[in-house]
Amino acid sequence: MRPNSQALKHRSLHETEREFGGTLGAVCIPVLLPLTVLFLISVSRSPGASLLQWPPAVPSTDQLWDPVAPVLLLGWIALHGLLYAMPLGKVSQGLALRDGTRLKYPINGFHGLCVSGVLLMLLLALGAPLGSLFELLLPLAVCAIALSFLFSIYLYIRSFWVPSHALALGGNTGNPLYDFFIGRELNPRIGNFDFKYFCELRPGLIGWVVINLGMMMKEVELRGSPSLAMMLVNSFQLLYVADALWNEEAVLTTMDIVHDGFGFMLVFGDLAWVPFTYGLQASFLVEHPQALSSLGSLTIIALNGIGYYIFRKSNSQKNQFRRDPTHPSVASQSSFKTVALFKLVFSESRQILPHCTLSRLETIATATGKRLLVSGWWGLVRHPNYLGDLLMALAWSLPCGFSHLLPYFYVIYFTVLLIHREDRDERQCRAKYGLAWDTYCRRVPYRIFPYIY
Ligand code: NDP
């Protein structure tokens, strides 16, 4: 094999704007985010659980390192690697690549979740101390961070041996720090094993709910039974992960798979950030038990349900539309009626959005041949799926009460992430669809929050 020197010589396949603060971001983020993970885990179990304490408590070496942690982490990833490679579930094709080919992906992440669930139940029945994950959380996070760096270095180096059409458009600037961070190769694979697709939804996402279960078992050890708050956090987040894996095929049309290279940003996000920060509420609840009223619990369950409904319906509508625009489910009357109801609830007068269609499927043609949905969920705001996701994020924090900011870290971070992501997506859509995108923006003026943003 020969390094893709031609691609290097031309510095960039595509002169795109640098994202995440360019080189400065590419240097600072890989330092600051791993420290943030360790800081958040340490703080979540400290009595004060204060995000603002200064100077922050520095964990001792004993707290950061445990030889069991690398064994557990590598064993877990190997188990999921094995399940990925098993002939379970169907095989689906991704979108067409720049060279016209389409990659094949096994759709068996939900099988992986079920097998993991059965194995965990067996381990619990055999008396395995799952609550020890509470003490192992910091060492596991340290190992996941170290693995993210090593794996990203491997991905960066191997990207010099692939043909230039296999590189991500935005990850080939010639600046090694930036390219290492943002990812050079679009779909790094060994044989049929696709690293990005594997990491996106499996070891980290399923690992997150296993850690949550470990926190619940720790609570049982400490107080004899799981609290309602802990059960709500566990069930909401399990629903989210199970939904992502059940609809695994939809990931094939997301920005991460279609557009972004596989570099430190995604590797660290998938293997360290998601499993160790998304479930902070559960580790917070171990040391800071909360009492919930029935009314409070029902309100939180309703909020999670509404968020989930918007999230699922809008994602499904767009995915189905992209796969088959004529599919009857895209034009299902129920989705239009629900959105119409939403609009009536949100605004006293329909005149606020004069152009929006409430009752039938309407689309805008673009020069690329693809159309844009402009009614139903995608006529309410330009990213209804983000709206649903954020409502769920809030519902995950509320069981932790209002005494601390820490359990709200996820919803605050996620709001910033999705506003930034929405902005990235808008720029890409404007570049792709030009005037048609401007028309869409005029007809659907709000980005994520109806009548607010
Ligand atoms: P989206 O699923 O929102 O996809 C954006 C793409 O959809 C656009 O680039 C465009 O692509 C297409 N599109 C936009 N508007 C329209 C329209 N009106 N009609 C038809 N197609 C349209 O992108 P994401 O990958 O950001 O999000 C997927 C899900 O994942 C979301 O629910 C999000 O909340 C969630 N998510 C969760 C994260 C987490 O950490 N928990 C992180 C990131 C996302 P094209 O036209 O080329 O098809």
Short mmCIF file of C-alpha atoms and ligand atoms in Angstrom, two decimals:
data_model
loop_
_atom_site.label_atom_id
_atom_site.label_comp_id
_atom_site.label_asym_id
_atom_site.label_seq_id
_atom_site.Cartn_x
_atom_site.Cartn_y
_atom_site.Cartn_z
CA MET A 1 0.00 0.00 0.00
CA ARG A 2 1.14 3.56 -0.74
CA PRO A 3 0.51 6.64 1.43
CA ASN A 4 -2.01 9.01 -0.18
CA SER A 5 0.70 11.60 -0.82
CA GLN A 6 -1.32 13.18 -3.59
CA ALA A 7 -4.01 14.11 -1.15
CA LEU A 8 -1.38 15.52 1.22
CA LYS A 9 0.30 17.50 -1.54
CA HIS A 10 -2.94 19.24 -2.38
CA ARG A 11 -3.43 19.85 1.36
CA SER A 12 -7.16 19.71 1.15
CA LEU A 13 -9.75 17.91 -0.89
CA HIS A 14 -12.22 20.56 -0.14
CA GLU A 15 -11.67 23.99 1.36
CA THR A 16 -14.13 23.77 4.23
CA GLU A 17 -14.27 26.07 7.21
CA ARG A 18 -12.53 24.60 10.22
CA GLU A 19 -14.92 23.60 12.95
CA PHE A 20 -14.74 23.49 16.78
CA GLY A 21 -12.43 26.53 16.92
CA GLY A 22 -9.93 25.22 14.33
CA THR A 23 -6.41 24.40 15.54
CA LEU A 24 -6.92 26.05 18.94
CA GLY A 25 -10.00 23.91 19.55
CA ALA A 26 -8.17 20.82 18.29
CA VAL A 27 -5.43 21.41 20.89
CA CYS A 28 -7.60 22.48 23.82
CA ILE A 29 -10.56 20.07 23.49
CA PRO A 30 -8.50 16.82 23.77
CA VAL A 31 -6.93 18.20 26.97
CA LEU A 32 -9.94 19.82 28.57
CA LEU A 33 -12.69 17.28 27.87
CA PRO A 34 -10.89 14.26 29.40
CA LEU A 35 -10.16 16.37 32.50
CA THR A 36 -13.83 17.39 32.55
CA VAL A 37 -14.90 13.73 32.56
CA LEU A 38 -12.68 12.95 35.56
CA PHE A 39 -13.73 16.15 37.33
CA LEU A 40 -17.45 15.44 36.87
CA ILE A 41 -17.20 11.86 38.12
CA SER A 42 -15.19 12.96 41.19
CA VAL A 43 -17.58 15.78 41.99
CA SER A 44 -20.74 13.68 41.52
CA ARG A 45 -19.75 11.49 44.48
CA SER A 46 -18.38 14.25 46.74
CA PRO A 47 -20.67 15.36 49.59
CA GLY A 48 -21.06 18.91 48.24
CA ALA A 49 -21.37 17.81 44.57
CA SER A 50 -20.54 21.39 43.70
CA LEU A 51 -19.49 22.19 40.14
CA LEU A 52 -18.12 25.52 41.31
CA GLN A 53 -15.78 24.29 44.07
CA TRP A 54 -12.31 25.71 43.65
CA PRO A 55 -9.67 24.36 43.61
CA PRO A 56 -11.28 21.09 42.46
CA ALA A 57 -10.45 18.00 44.52
CA VAL A 58 -7.68 16.00 42.80
CA PRO A 59 -8.31 12.25 43.06
CA SER A 60 -5.47 10.12 44.46
CA THR A 61 -3.63 7.61 42.23
CA ASP A 62 -5.47 4.80 44.04
CA GLN A 63 -8.78 6.30 42.99
CA LEU A 64 -7.66 6.71 39.38
CA TRP A 65 -6.11 3.33 38.75
CA ASP A 66 -7.31 -0.24 39.26
CA PRO A 67 -5.86 -3.17 37.26
CA VAL A 68 -9.38 -4.61 36.90
CA ALA A 69 -10.48 -1.58 34.86
CA PRO A 70 -8.50 -2.22 31.61
CA VAL A 71 -9.50 -5.90 31.72
CA LEU A 72 -13.18 -5.00 32.06
CA LEU A 73 -13.02 -2.31 29.39
CA LEU A 74 -11.17 -4.39 26.80
CA GLY A 75 -13.29 -7.46 27.59
CA TRP A 76 -16.45 -5.38 27.10
CA ILE A 77 -15.28 -3.99 23.76
CA ALA A 78 -14.17 -7.47 22.62
CA LEU A 79 -17.59 -8.91 23.55
CA HIS A 80 -19.33 -6.28 21.43
CA GLY A 81 -16.83 -6.73 18.62
CA LEU A 82 -17.75 -10.42 18.63
CA LEU A 83 -21.49 -9.70 18.68
CA TYR A 84 -21.06 -7.21 15.82
CA ALA A 85 -19.35 -9.84 13.69
CA MET A 86 -21.99 -12.53 14.40
CA PRO A 87 -24.47 -13.20 11.57
CA LEU A 88 -27.40 -11.75 13.53
CA GLY A 89 -30.01 -9.36 12.08
CA LYS A 90 -30.13 -7.94 8.60
CA VAL A 91 -27.43 -6.21 6.58
CA SER A 92 -28.18 -2.72 5.30
CA GLN A 93 -26.51 -0.43 2.77
CA GLY A 94 -25.28 3.04 3.67
CA LEU A 95 -25.76 6.11 1.47
CA ALA A 96 -23.73 6.31 -1.75
CA LEU A 97 -20.10 7.39 -1.20
CA ARG A 98 -18.21 9.88 -3.39
CA ASP A 99 -16.92 7.04 -5.57
CA GLY A 100 -20.49 5.82 -6.07
CA THR A 101 -20.14 2.66 -3.95
CA ARG A 102 -22.27 1.85 -0.90
CA LEU A 103 -20.94 0.14 2.22
CA LYS A 104 -22.75 -2.68 3.99
CA TYR A 105 -23.53 -2.51 7.72
CA PRO A 106 -24.88 -5.23 10.06
CA ILE A 107 -28.03 -4.06 11.84
CA ASN A 108 -27.60 -6.10 15.02
CA GLY A 109 -26.95 -3.52 17.78
CA PHE A 110 -30.28 -4.35 19.45
CA HIS A 111 -29.24 -8.00 19.56
CA GLY A 112 -26.05 -6.80 21.30
CA LEU A 113 -28.14 -4.96 23.90
CA CYS A 114 -30.33 -8.03 24.54
CA VAL A 115 -27.36 -10.41 24.83
CA SER A 116 -25.66 -7.95 27.21
CA GLY A 117 -28.88 -7.78 29.26
CA VAL A 118 -29.09 -11.58 29.55
CA LEU A 119 -25.39 -11.84 30.51
CA LEU A 120 -25.81 -9.15 33.17
CA MET A 121 -28.86 -10.89 34.65
CA LEU A 122 -26.84 -14.13 34.79
CA LEU A 123 -23.95 -12.35 36.49
CA LEU A 124 -26.33 -10.78 39.02
CA ALA A 125 -27.93 -14.17 39.70
CA LEU A 126 -24.45 -15.57 40.33
CA GLY A 127 -23.85 -12.80 42.85
CA ALA A 128 -21.46 -10.65 40.80
CA PRO A 129 -20.89 -7.35 42.65
CA LEU A 130 -22.20 -4.99 39.97
CA GLY A 131 -22.34 -2.19 42.54
CA SER A 132 -18.50 -2.15 42.48
CA LEU A 133 -18.80 -0.23 39.21
CA PHE A 134 -19.33 2.79 41.47
CA GLU A 135 -15.76 2.51 42.84
CA LEU A 136 -14.41 1.49 39.42
CA LEU A 137 -15.91 4.44 37.55
CA LEU A 138 -12.83 6.68 37.71
CA PRO A 139 -10.32 3.94 36.72
CA LEU A 140 -12.64 2.85 33.90
CA ALA A 141 -12.90 6.43 32.65
CA VAL A 142 -9.09 6.81 32.78
CA CYS A 143 -8.71 3.64 30.67
CA ALA A 144 -11.42 4.75 28.18
CA ILE A 145 -9.65 8.11 27.77
CA ALA A 146 -6.25 6.43 27.25
CA LEU A 147 -7.82 4.03 24.75
CA SER A 148 -9.43 6.95 22.88
CA PHE A 149 -6.02 8.60 22.41
CA LEU A 150 -4.29 5.37 21.31
CA PHE A 151 -7.09 4.42 18.93
CA SER A 152 -7.22 7.93 17.41
CA ILE A 153 -3.45 7.82 16.79
CA TYR A 154 -3.90 4.48 15.01
CA LEU A 155 -6.77 5.91 12.91
CA TYR A 156 -4.76 9.01 12.01
CA ILE A 157 -1.72 6.99 10.90
CA ARG A 158 -3.67 4.45 8.88
CA SER A 159 -5.54 7.22 7.05
CA PHE A 160 -2.36 7.98 5.05
CA TRP A 161 -2.64 4.62 3.31
CA VAL A 162 -6.20 4.91 2.01
CA PRO A 163 -7.19 6.38 -1.37
CA SER A 164 -8.10 10.07 -1.29
CA HIS A 165 -11.78 9.43 -2.05
CA ALA A 166 -11.95 7.55 1.28
CA LEU A 167 -11.05 10.70 3.25
CA ALA A 168 -13.65 12.95 4.91
CA LEU A 169 -13.99 16.29 3.12
CA GLY A 170 -13.46 18.30 6.30
CA GLY A 171 -10.64 16.22 7.80
CA ASN A 172 -7.92 16.66 5.23
CA THR A 173 -6.63 20.18 5.88
CA GLY A 174 -2.94 19.19 6.19
CA ASN A 175 -2.83 20.51 9.77
CA PRO A 176 -1.96 17.34 11.75
CA LEU A 177 -3.48 18.53 15.04
CA TYR A 178 -6.77 19.51 13.45
CA ASP A 179 -6.97 16.43 11.22
CA PHE A 180 -6.15 14.11 14.15
CA PHE A 181 -8.96 15.75 16.12
CA ILE A 182 -11.65 15.98 13.45
CA GLY A 183 -10.82 12.67 11.69
CA ARG A 184 -9.22 12.08 8.27
CA GLU A 185 -10.73 8.82 7.10
CA LEU A 186 -14.49 8.71 6.58
CA ASN A 187 -15.18 5.00 7.09
CA PRO A 188 -12.10 3.22 8.52
CA ARG A 189 -12.59 -0.52 8.22
CA ILE A 190 -10.72 -3.79 8.53
CA GLY A 191 -12.54 -6.11 6.13
CA ASN A 192 -16.23 -5.61 6.86
CA PHE A 193 -15.61 -4.35 10.39
CA ASP A 194 -16.46 -0.64 10.36
CA PHE A 195 -14.80 1.09 13.34
CA LYS A 196 -16.91 4.27 13.30
CA TYR A 197 -20.23 2.49 12.98
CA PHE A 198 -19.21 -0.02 15.67
CA CYS A 199 -18.19 2.68 18.17
CA GLU A 200 -21.13 4.97 17.43
CA LEU A 201 -23.85 2.94 19.19
CA ARG A 202 -22.39 -0.13 20.86
CA PRO A 203 -19.66 -0.32 23.54
CA GLY A 204 -20.17 3.24 24.83
CA LEU A 205 -23.94 3.49 24.55
CA ILE A 206 -24.65 0.05 26.02
CA GLY A 207 -21.83 0.65 28.53
CA TRP A 208 -23.69 3.77 29.71
CA VAL A 209 -26.80 1.77 30.75
CA VAL A 210 -24.65 -0.94 32.36
CA ILE A 211 -22.95 1.76 34.46
CA ASN A 212 -26.42 3.07 35.40
CA LEU A 213 -27.41 -0.44 36.49
CA GLY A 214 -24.21 -0.62 38.54
CA MET A 215 -25.19 2.65 40.28
CA MET A 216 -28.62 1.21 41.05
CA MET A 217 -27.03 -1.93 42.54
CA LYS A 218 -24.76 0.29 44.65
CA GLU A 219 -27.86 2.08 45.95
CA VAL A 220 -29.38 -1.30 46.82
CA GLU A 221 -26.18 -2.23 48.71
CA LEU A 222 -26.28 1.06 50.64
CA ARG A 223 -29.99 1.47 51.32
CA GLY A 224 -31.60 -1.92 50.70
CA SER A 225 -33.72 -0.98 47.67
CA PRO A 226 -33.53 1.27 44.61
CA SER A 227 -35.12 4.72 44.91
CA LEU A 228 -37.88 5.94 42.60
CA ALA A 229 -35.56 8.67 41.30
CA MET A 230 -32.89 6.08 40.42
CA MET A 231 -35.46 3.82 38.72
CA LEU A 232 -36.76 6.74 36.62
CA VAL A 233 -33.25 7.76 35.51
CA ASN A 234 -32.38 4.13 34.70
CA SER A 235 -35.61 3.49 32.77
CA PHE A 236 -35.57 6.77 30.80
CA GLN A 237 -31.98 6.29 29.70
CA LEU A 238 -32.50 2.59 28.93
CA LEU A 239 -35.46 3.58 26.72
CA TYR A 240 -33.23 6.10 24.90
CA VAL A 241 -30.44 3.57 24.31
CA ALA A 242 -32.83 0.76 23.34
CA ASP A 243 -34.57 3.12 20.91
CA ALA A 244 -31.26 4.12 19.31
CA LEU A 245 -30.32 0.47 18.83
CA TRP A 246 -33.79 -0.60 17.68
CA ASN A 247 -33.59 2.13 15.02
CA GLU A 248 -29.91 1.51 14.36
CA GLU A 249 -30.36 1.73 10.59
CA ALA A 250 -31.21 5.44 10.97
CA VAL A 251 -27.65 6.16 12.09
CA LEU A 252 -26.53 5.45 8.53
CA THR A 253 -28.00 8.79 7.37
CA THR A 254 -26.66 10.93 10.25
CA MET A 255 -23.91 13.55 9.98
CA ASP A 256 -21.53 11.39 12.02
CA ILE A 257 -21.61 8.54 9.51
CA VAL A 258 -22.18 10.45 6.27
CA HIS A 259 -20.05 13.56 6.77
CA ASP A 260 -17.57 13.41 9.69
CA GLY A 261 -14.24 11.62 9.59
CA PHE A 262 -13.40 9.20 12.40
CA GLY A 263 -10.89 10.98 14.62
CA PHE A 264 -10.42 11.89 18.27
CA MET A 265 -13.65 13.92 18.41
CA LEU A 266 -15.91 10.97 17.66
CA VAL A 267 -13.73 8.26 19.24
CA PHE A 268 -13.54 10.08 22.56
CA GLY A 269 -17.22 11.04 22.35
CA ASP A 270 -18.31 7.45 21.74
CA LEU A 271 -15.99 5.62 24.13
CA ALA A 272 -15.45 8.06 27.01
CA TRP A 273 -17.73 11.09 26.99
CA VAL A 274 -21.09 9.34 26.46
CA PRO A 275 -20.73 6.43 28.92
CA PHE A 276 -19.10 8.47 31.69
CA THR A 277 -20.97 11.79 31.58
CA TYR A 278 -24.44 11.00 30.23
CA GLY A 279 -25.29 8.92 33.29
CA LEU A 280 -23.99 11.36 35.91
CA GLN A 281 -27.48 11.59 37.42
CA ALA A 282 -27.28 7.93 38.52
CA SER A 283 -23.88 8.29 40.19
CA PHE A 284 -25.08 11.54 41.82
CA LEU A 285 -28.14 9.74 43.25
CA VAL A 286 -25.96 7.08 44.94
CA GLU A 287 -24.54 9.70 47.33
CA HIS A 288 -27.41 12.21 47.22
CA PRO A 289 -30.74 10.36 47.56
CA GLN A 290 -33.84 12.33 46.54
CA ALA A 291 -37.47 11.91 47.56
CA LEU A 292 -39.99 12.33 44.75
CA SER A 293 -43.72 13.05 45.13
CA SER A 294 -46.22 11.09 43.02
CA LEU A 295 -47.27 14.24 41.18
CA GLY A 296 -43.63 15.19 40.55
CA SER A 297 -42.87 11.70 39.22
CA LEU A 298 -45.93 11.69 36.95
CA THR A 299 -45.00 15.11 35.57
CA ILE A 300 -41.44 13.95 34.85
CA ILE A 301 -42.71 10.74 33.20
CA ALA A 302 -45.10 12.81 31.04
CA LEU A 303 -42.28 15.18 30.02
CA ASN A 304 -40.06 12.26 29.03
CA GLY A 305 -42.98 10.70 27.11
CA ILE A 306 -43.71 13.91 25.16
CA GLY A 307 -40.00 14.38 24.40
CA TYR A 308 -39.67 10.79 23.27
CA TYR A 309 -42.78 11.04 21.06
CA ILE A 310 -41.51 14.16 19.24
CA PHE A 311 -37.99 12.72 18.95
CA ARG A 312 -39.09 9.36 17.56
CA LYS A 313 -41.87 10.58 15.24
CA SER A 314 -39.77 13.35 13.69
CA ASN A 315 -36.71 11.15 13.19
CA SER A 316 -38.82 8.36 11.69
CA GLN A 317 -40.68 10.75 9.39
CA LYS A 318 -37.44 12.17 7.96
CA ASN A 319 -35.67 8.80 7.71
CA GLN A 320 -38.63 7.25 5.91
CA PHE A 321 -38.90 10.28 3.63
CA ARG A 322 -35.22 10.05 2.72
CA ARG A 323 -35.44 6.30 2.05
CA ASP A 324 -38.80 6.36 0.21
CA PRO A 325 -40.53 9.75 -0.19
CA THR A 326 -43.71 8.06 -1.40
CA HIS A 327 -44.07 5.75 1.63
CA PRO A 328 -47.58 6.14 3.15
CA SER A 329 -46.19 6.66 6.69
CA VAL A 330 -44.52 9.93 5.61
CA ALA A 331 -47.89 11.43 4.81
CA SER A 332 -49.71 9.82 7.75
CA GLN A 333 -52.55 12.10 8.85
CA SER A 334 -51.92 11.44 12.54
CA SER A 335 -48.53 13.17 12.44
CA PHE A 336 -50.06 16.28 10.87
CA LYS A 337 -52.91 16.36 13.38
CA THR A 338 -50.50 16.07 16.32
CA VAL A 339 -48.29 18.87 14.99
CA ALA A 340 -51.35 21.03 14.36
CA LEU A 341 -52.38 20.45 17.98
CA PHE A 342 -48.87 21.39 19.12
CA LYS A 343 -49.01 24.61 17.19
CA LEU A 344 -52.36 25.50 18.67
CA VAL A 345 -51.01 24.83 22.16
CA PHE A 346 -47.86 26.87 21.55
CA SER A 347 -49.55 29.83 19.90
CA GLU A 348 -52.91 31.46 20.30
CA SER A 349 -53.06 32.33 16.62
CA ARG A 350 -52.05 30.29 13.58
CA GLN A 351 -51.20 33.59 11.93
CA ILE A 352 -47.79 33.50 13.69
CA LEU A 353 -46.60 30.95 11.13
CA PRO A 354 -48.72 31.96 8.14
CA HIS A 355 -47.11 29.67 5.57
CA CYS A 356 -47.02 26.45 7.53
CA THR A 357 -49.21 23.65 6.33
CA LEU A 358 -51.08 21.97 9.14
CA SER A 359 -52.94 19.20 7.44
CA ARG A 360 -51.11 17.62 4.50
CA LEU A 361 -47.70 16.59 3.25
CA GLU A 362 -45.86 19.41 1.55
CA THR A 363 -42.29 19.44 0.28
CA ILE A 364 -39.86 21.83 -1.41
CA ALA A 365 -37.89 20.70 -4.49
CA THR A 366 -34.13 21.32 -4.47
CA ALA A 367 -31.60 21.48 -7.30
CA THR A 368 -30.02 18.22 -6.09
CA GLY A 369 -33.18 16.24 -6.87
CA LYS A 370 -33.84 15.64 -3.15
CA ARG A 371 -36.86 17.33 -1.58
CA LEU A 372 -37.25 18.98 1.83
CA LEU A 373 -40.19 18.25 4.10
CA VAL A 374 -41.96 21.46 5.03
CA SER A 375 -45.01 20.14 6.85
CA GLY A 376 -45.64 17.75 9.72
CA TRP A 377 -42.85 17.72 12.33
CA TRP A 378 -40.39 19.36 9.95
CA GLY A 379 -42.84 22.24 9.50
CA LEU A 380 -43.01 22.91 13.26
CA VAL A 381 -39.29 23.77 13.63
CA ARG A 382 -36.26 22.98 11.46
CA HIS A 383 -34.94 20.43 13.99
CA PRO A 384 -37.93 18.88 15.79
CA ASN A 385 -35.79 15.84 16.66
CA TYR A 386 -33.47 18.09 18.73
CA LEU A 387 -36.49 19.56 20.53
CA GLY A 388 -37.67 16.09 21.60
CA ASP A 389 -34.16 15.09 22.63
CA LEU A 390 -33.81 18.18 24.84
CA LEU A 391 -37.17 17.62 26.55
CA MET A 392 -36.01 14.11 27.43
CA ALA A 393 -32.66 15.43 28.68
CA LEU A 394 -34.51 17.71 31.09
CA ALA A 395 -36.67 14.81 32.29
CA TRP A 396 -33.50 12.82 33.13
CA SER A 397 -32.22 15.59 35.41
CA LEU A 398 -35.44 16.50 37.23
CA PRO A 399 -35.53 13.30 39.41
CA CYS A 400 -32.33 14.64 41.04
CA GLY A 401 -34.18 17.63 42.53
CA PHE A 402 -33.13 21.25 42.50
CA SER A 403 -30.47 21.37 45.22
CA HIS A 404 -27.50 20.84 42.87
CA LEU A 405 -26.45 21.97 39.41
CA LEU A 406 -24.41 18.85 38.65
CA PRO A 407 -27.31 16.57 37.55
CA TYR A 408 -28.29 19.32 35.08
CA PHE A 409 -24.87 19.20 33.46
CA TYR A 410 -26.17 16.92 30.71
CA VAL A 411 -29.13 19.06 29.68
CA ILE A 412 -27.02 22.26 29.73
CA TYR A 413 -24.17 20.67 27.75
CA PHE A 414 -26.64 19.02 25.36
CA THR A 415 -28.44 22.31 24.67
CA VAL A 416 -25.10 23.90 23.73
CA LEU A 417 -24.13 20.83 21.66
CA LEU A 418 -27.39 20.71 19.72
CA ILE A 419 -27.45 24.49 19.08
CA HIS A 420 -23.91 24.17 17.69
CA ARG A 421 -24.79 21.02 15.75
CA GLU A 422 -27.89 22.67 14.33
CA ASP A 423 -25.74 25.58 13.17
CA ARG A 424 -23.25 23.19 11.48
CA ASP A 425 -26.10 21.33 9.81
CA GLU A 426 -27.73 24.57 8.60
CA ARG A 427 -24.46 25.65 6.97
CA GLN A 428 -24.11 22.27 5.27
CA CYS A 429 -27.74 22.35 4.10
CA ARG A 430 -27.41 25.91 2.80
CA ALA A 431 -24.31 24.84 0.84
CA LYS A 432 -26.18 21.77 -0.49
CA TYR A 433 -29.58 23.26 -1.25
CA GLY A 434 -28.95 27.03 -1.74
CA LEU A 435 -32.16 28.93 -2.49
CA ALA A 436 -34.39 25.98 -1.63
CA TRP A 437 -32.92 26.00 1.89
CA ASP A 438 -33.60 29.75 2.19
CA THR A 439 -37.20 29.12 1.17
CA TYR A 440 -37.46 26.40 3.81
CA CYS A 441 -36.07 28.79 6.45
CA ARG A 442 -38.62 31.44 5.50
CA ARG A 443 -41.47 28.95 5.74
CA VAL A 444 -40.22 27.39 8.98
CA PRO A 445 -38.54 30.29 10.78
CA TYR A 446 -37.71 28.58 14.09
CA ARG A 447 -34.71 26.28 14.44
CA ILE A 448 -35.34 24.15 17.56
CA PHE A 449 -37.75 25.79 20.02
CA PRO A 450 -41.08 26.96 18.52
CA TYR A 451 -41.50 30.74 18.84
CA ILE A 452 -38.25 31.06 20.83
CA TYR A 453 -35.25 29.97 18.73
P1 NDP B 1 -30.59 14.97 11.69
O1 NDP B 1 -31.21 13.63 11.81
O2 NDP B 1 -31.36 16.12 12.23
O3 NDP B 1 -30.30 15.18 10.15
C1 NDP B 1 -29.99 16.41 9.57
C2 NDP B 1 -30.15 16.20 8.07
O4 NDP B 1 -31.54 15.96 7.79
C3 NDP B 1 -29.79 17.40 7.22
O5 NDP B 1 -28.40 17.46 7.00
C4 NDP B 1 -30.55 17.08 5.95
O6 NDP B 1 -29.79 16.07 5.27
C5 NDP B 1 -31.83 16.44 6.46
N1 NDP B 1 -32.89 17.41 6.61
C6 NDP B 1 -32.90 18.57 7.29
N2 NDP B 1 -34.07 19.20 7.19
C7 NDP B 1 -34.83 18.42 6.41
C8 NDP B 1 -36.18 18.51 5.92
N3 NDP B 1 -36.94 19.55 6.20
N4 NDP B 1 -36.65 17.52 5.14
C9 NDP B 1 -35.88 16.45 4.83
N5 NDP B 1 -34.60 16.30 5.26
C10 NDP B 1 -34.10 17.27 6.03
O7 NDP B 1 -29.13 14.98 12.24
P2 NDP B 1 -28.37 14.51 13.50
O8 NDP B 1 -27.46 13.41 13.11
O9 NDP B 1 -27.78 15.74 14.10
O10 NDP B 1 -29.45 13.96 14.57
C11 NDP B 1 -30.06 12.66 14.57
C12 NDP B 1 -30.65 12.39 15.95
O11 NDP B 1 -29.59 12.10 16.86
C13 NDP B 1 -31.39 13.59 16.55
O12 NDP B 1 -32.56 13.14 17.17
C14 NDP B 1 -30.45 14.14 17.59
O13 NDP B 1 -31.17 14.75 18.66
C15 NDP B 1 -29.71 12.90 18.02
N6 NDP B 1 -28.38 13.19 18.52
C16 NDP B 1 -28.08 12.78 19.79
C17 NDP B 1 -26.83 13.01 20.31
C18 NDP B 1 -26.51 12.59 21.69
O14 NDP B 1 -25.36 12.75 22.10
N7 NDP B 1 -27.46 12.05 22.46
C19 NDP B 1 -25.78 13.69 19.54
C20 NDP B 1 -26.21 14.08 18.22
C21 NDP B 1 -27.47 13.83 17.74
P3 NDP B 1 -30.11 15.54 3.78
O15 NDP B 1 -31.00 16.55 3.15
O16 NDP B 1 -28.78 15.42 3.11
O17 NDP B 1 -30.78 14.22 3.94
#
